[in-house]
Structure formats: C-alpha cells, structure tokens
Short mmCIF file of C-alpha atoms in Angstrom, two decimals:
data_model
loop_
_atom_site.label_atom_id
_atom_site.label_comp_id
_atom_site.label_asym_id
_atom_site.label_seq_id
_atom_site.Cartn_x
_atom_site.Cartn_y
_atom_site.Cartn_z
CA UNK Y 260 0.00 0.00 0.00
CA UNK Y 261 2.64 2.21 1.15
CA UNK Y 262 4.43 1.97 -2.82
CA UNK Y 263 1.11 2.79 -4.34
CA UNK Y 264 0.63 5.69 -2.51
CA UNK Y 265 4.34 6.72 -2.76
CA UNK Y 266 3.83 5.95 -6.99
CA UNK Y 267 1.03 8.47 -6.62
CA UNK Y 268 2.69 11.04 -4.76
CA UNK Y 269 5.42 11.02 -7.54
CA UNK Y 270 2.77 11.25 -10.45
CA UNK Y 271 1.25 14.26 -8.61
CA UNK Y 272 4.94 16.03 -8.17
CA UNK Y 273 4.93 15.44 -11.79
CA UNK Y 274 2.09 16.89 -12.61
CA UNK Y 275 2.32 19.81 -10.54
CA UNK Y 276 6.10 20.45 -11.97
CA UNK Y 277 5.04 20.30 -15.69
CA UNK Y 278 2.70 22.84 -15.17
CA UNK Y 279 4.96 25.40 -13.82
CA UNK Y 280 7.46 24.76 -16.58
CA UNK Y 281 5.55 24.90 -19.09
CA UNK Y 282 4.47 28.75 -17.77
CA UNK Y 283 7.78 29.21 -18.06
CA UNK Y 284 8.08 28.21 -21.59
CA UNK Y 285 5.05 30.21 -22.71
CA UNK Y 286 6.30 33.14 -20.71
CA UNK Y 287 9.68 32.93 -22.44
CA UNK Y 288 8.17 33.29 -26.04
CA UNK Y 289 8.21 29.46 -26.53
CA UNK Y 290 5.17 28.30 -28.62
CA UNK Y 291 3.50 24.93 -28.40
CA UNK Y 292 4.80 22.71 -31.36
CA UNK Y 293 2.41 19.80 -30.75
CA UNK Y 294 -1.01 19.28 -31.41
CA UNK Y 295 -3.12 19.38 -28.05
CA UNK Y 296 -3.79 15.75 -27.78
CA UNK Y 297 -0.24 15.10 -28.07
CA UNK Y 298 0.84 17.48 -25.55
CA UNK Y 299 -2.02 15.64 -23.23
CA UNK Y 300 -0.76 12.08 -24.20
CA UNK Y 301 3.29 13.00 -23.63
CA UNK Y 302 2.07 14.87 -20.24
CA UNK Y 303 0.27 11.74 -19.17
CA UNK Y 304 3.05 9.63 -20.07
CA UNK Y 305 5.67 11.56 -18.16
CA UNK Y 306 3.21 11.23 -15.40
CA UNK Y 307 2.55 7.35 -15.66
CA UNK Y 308 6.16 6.90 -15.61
CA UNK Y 309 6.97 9.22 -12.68
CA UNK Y 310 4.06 6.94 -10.68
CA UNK Y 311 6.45 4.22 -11.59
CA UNK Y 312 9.38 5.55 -10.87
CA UNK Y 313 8.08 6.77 -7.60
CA UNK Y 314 6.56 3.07 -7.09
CA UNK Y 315 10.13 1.30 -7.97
CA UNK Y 316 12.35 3.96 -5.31
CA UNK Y 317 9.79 2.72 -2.37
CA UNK Y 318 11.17 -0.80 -3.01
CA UNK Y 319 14.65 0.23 -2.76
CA UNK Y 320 16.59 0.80 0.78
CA UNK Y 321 17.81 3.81 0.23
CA UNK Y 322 19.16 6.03 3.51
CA UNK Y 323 16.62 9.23 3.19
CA UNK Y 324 19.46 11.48 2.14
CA UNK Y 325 20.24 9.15 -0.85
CA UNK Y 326 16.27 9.33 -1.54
CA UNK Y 327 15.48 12.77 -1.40
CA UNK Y 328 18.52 13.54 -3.78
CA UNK Y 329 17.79 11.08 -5.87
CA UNK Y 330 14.06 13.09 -5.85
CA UNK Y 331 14.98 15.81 -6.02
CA UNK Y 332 17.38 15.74 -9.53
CA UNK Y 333 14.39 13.90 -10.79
CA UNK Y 334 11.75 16.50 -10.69
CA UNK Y 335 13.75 19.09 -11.62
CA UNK Y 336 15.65 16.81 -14.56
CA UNK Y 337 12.01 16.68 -15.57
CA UNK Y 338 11.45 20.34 -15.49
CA UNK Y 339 14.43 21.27 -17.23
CA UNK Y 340 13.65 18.56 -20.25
CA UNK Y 341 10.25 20.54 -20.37
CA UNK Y 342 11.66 23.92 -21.21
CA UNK Y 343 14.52 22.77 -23.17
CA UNK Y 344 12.26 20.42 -25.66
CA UNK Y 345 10.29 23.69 -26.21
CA UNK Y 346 12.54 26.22 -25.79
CA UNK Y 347 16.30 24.74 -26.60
CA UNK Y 348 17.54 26.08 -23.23
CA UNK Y 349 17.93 24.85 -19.78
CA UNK Y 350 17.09 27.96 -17.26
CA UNK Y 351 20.00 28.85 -14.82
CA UNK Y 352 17.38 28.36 -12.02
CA UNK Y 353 17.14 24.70 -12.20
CA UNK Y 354 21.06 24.06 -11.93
CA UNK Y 355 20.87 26.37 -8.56
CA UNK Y 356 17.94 25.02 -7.45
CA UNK Y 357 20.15 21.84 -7.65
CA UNK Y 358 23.04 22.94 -6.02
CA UNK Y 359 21.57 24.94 -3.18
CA UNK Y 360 19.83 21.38 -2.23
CA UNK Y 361 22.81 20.01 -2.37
CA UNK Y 362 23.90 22.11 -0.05
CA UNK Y 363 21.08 22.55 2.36
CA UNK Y 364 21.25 18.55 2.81
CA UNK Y 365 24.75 18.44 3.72
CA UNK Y 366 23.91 21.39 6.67
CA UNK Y 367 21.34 19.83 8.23
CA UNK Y 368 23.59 16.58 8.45
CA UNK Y 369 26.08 18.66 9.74
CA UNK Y 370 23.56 19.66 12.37
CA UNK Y 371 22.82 16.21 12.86
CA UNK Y 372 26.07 15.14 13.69
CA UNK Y 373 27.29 13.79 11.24
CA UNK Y 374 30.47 13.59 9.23
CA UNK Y 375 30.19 15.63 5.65
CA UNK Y 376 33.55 15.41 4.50
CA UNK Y 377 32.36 12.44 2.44
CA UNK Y 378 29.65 14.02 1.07
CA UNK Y 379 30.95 17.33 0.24
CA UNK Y 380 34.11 15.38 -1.60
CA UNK Y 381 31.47 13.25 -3.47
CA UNK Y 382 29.53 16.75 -4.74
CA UNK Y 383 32.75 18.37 -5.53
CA UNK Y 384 34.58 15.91 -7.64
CA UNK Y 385 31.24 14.88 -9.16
CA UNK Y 386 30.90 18.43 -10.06
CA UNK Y 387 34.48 19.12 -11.31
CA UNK Y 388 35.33 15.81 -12.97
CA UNK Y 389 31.27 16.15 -15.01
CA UNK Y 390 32.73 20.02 -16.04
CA UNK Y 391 35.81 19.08 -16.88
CA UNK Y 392 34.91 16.34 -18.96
CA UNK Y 393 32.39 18.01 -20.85
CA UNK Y 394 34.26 21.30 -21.30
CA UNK Y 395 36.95 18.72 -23.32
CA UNK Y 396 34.10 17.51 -25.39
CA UNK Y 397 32.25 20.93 -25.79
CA UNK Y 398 36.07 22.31 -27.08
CA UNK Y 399 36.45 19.11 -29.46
CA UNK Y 400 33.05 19.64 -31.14
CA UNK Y 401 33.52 23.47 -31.48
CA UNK Y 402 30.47 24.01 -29.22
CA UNK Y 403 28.29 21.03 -29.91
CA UNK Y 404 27.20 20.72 -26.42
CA UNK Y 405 25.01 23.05 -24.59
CA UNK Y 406 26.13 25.30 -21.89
CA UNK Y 407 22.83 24.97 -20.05
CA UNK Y 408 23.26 20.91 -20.50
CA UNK Y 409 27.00 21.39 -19.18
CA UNK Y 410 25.50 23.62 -15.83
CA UNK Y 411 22.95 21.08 -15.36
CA UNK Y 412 24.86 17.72 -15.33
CA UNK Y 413 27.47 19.80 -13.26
CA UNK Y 414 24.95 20.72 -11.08
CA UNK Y 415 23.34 16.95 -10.93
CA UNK Y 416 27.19 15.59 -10.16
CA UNK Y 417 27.47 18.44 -7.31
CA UNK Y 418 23.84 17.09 -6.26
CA UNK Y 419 24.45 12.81 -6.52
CA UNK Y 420 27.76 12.21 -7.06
CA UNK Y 421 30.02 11.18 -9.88
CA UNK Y 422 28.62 7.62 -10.56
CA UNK Y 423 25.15 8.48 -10.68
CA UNK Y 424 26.07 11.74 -13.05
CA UNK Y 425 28.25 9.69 -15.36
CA UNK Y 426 25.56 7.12 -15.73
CA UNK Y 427 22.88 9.42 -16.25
CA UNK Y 428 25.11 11.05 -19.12
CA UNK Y 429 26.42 7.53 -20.55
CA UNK Y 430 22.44 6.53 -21.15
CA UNK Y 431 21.10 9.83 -22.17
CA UNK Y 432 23.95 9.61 -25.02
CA UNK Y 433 22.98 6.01 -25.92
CA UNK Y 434 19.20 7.13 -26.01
CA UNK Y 435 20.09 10.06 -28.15
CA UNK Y 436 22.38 8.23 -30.50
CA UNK Y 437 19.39 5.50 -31.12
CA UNK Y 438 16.98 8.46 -31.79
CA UNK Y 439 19.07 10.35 -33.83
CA UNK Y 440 19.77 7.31 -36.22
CA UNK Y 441 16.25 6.45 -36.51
CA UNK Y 442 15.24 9.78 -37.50
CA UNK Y 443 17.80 10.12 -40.07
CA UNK Y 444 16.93 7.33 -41.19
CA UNK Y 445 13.43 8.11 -41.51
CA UNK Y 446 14.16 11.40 -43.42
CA UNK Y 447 13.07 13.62 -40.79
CA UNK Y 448 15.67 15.50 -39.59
CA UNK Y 449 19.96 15.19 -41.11
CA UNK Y 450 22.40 14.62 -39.25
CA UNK Y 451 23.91 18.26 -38.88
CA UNK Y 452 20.44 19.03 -36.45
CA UNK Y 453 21.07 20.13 -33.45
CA UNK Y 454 17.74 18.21 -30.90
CA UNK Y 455 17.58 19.46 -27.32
CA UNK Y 456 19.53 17.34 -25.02
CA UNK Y 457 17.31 17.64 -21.79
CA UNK Y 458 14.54 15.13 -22.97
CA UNK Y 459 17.59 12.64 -23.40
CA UNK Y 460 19.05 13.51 -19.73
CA UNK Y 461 15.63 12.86 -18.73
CA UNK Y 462 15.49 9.55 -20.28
CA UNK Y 463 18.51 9.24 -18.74
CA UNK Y 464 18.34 9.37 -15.62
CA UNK Y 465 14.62 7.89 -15.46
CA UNK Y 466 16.17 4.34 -16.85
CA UNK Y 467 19.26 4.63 -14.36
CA UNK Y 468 16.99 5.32 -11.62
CA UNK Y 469 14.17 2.58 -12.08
CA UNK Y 470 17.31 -0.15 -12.68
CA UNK Y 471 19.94 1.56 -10.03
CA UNK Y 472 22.59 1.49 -12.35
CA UNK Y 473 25.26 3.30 -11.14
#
C-alpha cells in the first residue's frame, strides 16, 4: 500500500512540476509545437512513468538522504527537459535550485552530527570531474554541447555524485544516438540538427533510476 501511494505522490509532483514549466516556456516566447492531444498524451506519459518511478524507489533501501537527492534531480531533470524540448535552453534556475539542495542537505547533516567530508568530496569531484569532462568535449566539437546541458549535469554531479552523473550522461547519449539514427533514417531530420539534449538527460536518468545502475 505504502508503494502505491508513494507511486502516486510522484505522479502528482509530476504533474504539478510540468505545469509550472511549461508557464515558463510560454512566458519565455516558446510556442507549443504539438497538437493538443499530443501534448495531453506526452504529459500523461511523463506522469505514468513518474508513478512508476516513484513506485520502484519505495522498493529500494535507500538512507533518506540518498532518496530525497535522488528526488529531487528527478523533478527538476524533468522540469528542465520541459523547457529545453520547447525552448532549446535549460534555465539557470534549475542548476541552482540543484546545487543549493545540495547544499542545504549536507547542513542539516552537519547539524545532525554527522560527518560531511564524504559528502561534500562526493559533490565536488562529481561536479568538477562532469565540467571538466564536458568542457573537453564541448572544445572538441567546437560548441556542440550546450552550456545549459553542461550547468545542469554539473549541477546533478554536485547534487548525486560522480557515478550516478556519469551514468545518467552515458544513457542519455545512448538514447540520443538510437533516436538520432532512426530519424535520419526516416528522413526527418539530417544529421547536422542540433535536438535538445534535456529530454535525453531525462530519459537518462529515469532508466538509471528505475534499474539503479550506477
């Protein structure tokens, strides 16, 4: 009982975080690209698989810190794939939003006690060695990558750590790679497009989540 409830808690946090970003969107000058049945259809989508996601993390024994990280990045991984598949930019709020949490977690273990030299060396290399590694990679293909993808992974690494960032990026490049092929192959968009990355970190991170790899 206690999963189903905790599946429909996440499906309403989904809900209620589409919403907002998608204000956003509008409010930035974005305009809706889909039809309204397919907006409806990929909103309740997101949702049915955020009621799963939520359902899968109440079968895992995760220590609440872990969780509510691990919650956190996903809502707001959400959000940011909202804006950018509309708008082709990742809002500098999101990333902050991500690294004040980051933050606010480690003070109140502080406060509890306990030690956050672990944790605070975890957030900083996860941070540094995610920049670092896609500054390279931004330099090698003369500014394929987005600056707004490169704050938010940056920020997700600062949030969870190096081995959950690198396997969120490591899947969300597989996903795009498969997409991308099978839409050049279908004729529908060459391979010199540019696609917004955040649905793929979304993807992402959703698969790594619901299977714990990292």
């Amino acid at each position: 009982m206690n999963v189903v409830i905790h599946g429909i808690g996440w499906g309403i946090l989904a809900a209620a975080m589409m919403l907002p970003m998608k204000a956003v969107a509008r409010k930035r000058g974005a305009k809706e690209t889909r039809r309204g049945w397919r907006t409806v259809v990929m909103c309740l989508i997101l949702v049915a698989v955020s009621v799963l996601e939520g359902c899968r993390i109440a079968t895992r024994d995760f220590l609440i810190a872990e969780e509510v990280r691990l919650t956190i990045s996903y809502f707001l991984i959400l959000g940011a794939a909202v804006i950018d598949e509309k708008m082709r930019i990742i809002p500098n709020f999101i990333p902050g939003i991500m690294v004040l949490s980051s933050l606010v977690i480690v003070a109140i273990k502080a406060l509890m006690g306990g030690n956050v030299g672990t944790d605070l060396a975890g957030a900083i290399l996860g941070a540094l060695l995610c920049g670092v590694v896609l500054g390279i990679a931004d330099k090698a293909s003369k500014g394929g990558i987005g600056k707004g993808d490169i704050k938010l992974l940056m920020a997700h690494g600062f949030l969870c750590g190096t081995n959950i960032v690198f396997s969120t990026l490591l899947l969300a490049l597989l996903c795009c790679a498969v997409f991308s092929a099978g839409m050049v192959l279908l004729k529908k968009c060459t391979a010199k497009d540019h696609l917004a990355f955040g649905p793929f970190l979304y993807v992402g991170y959703a698969v790594m989540l619901f299977f714990t790899i990292y």
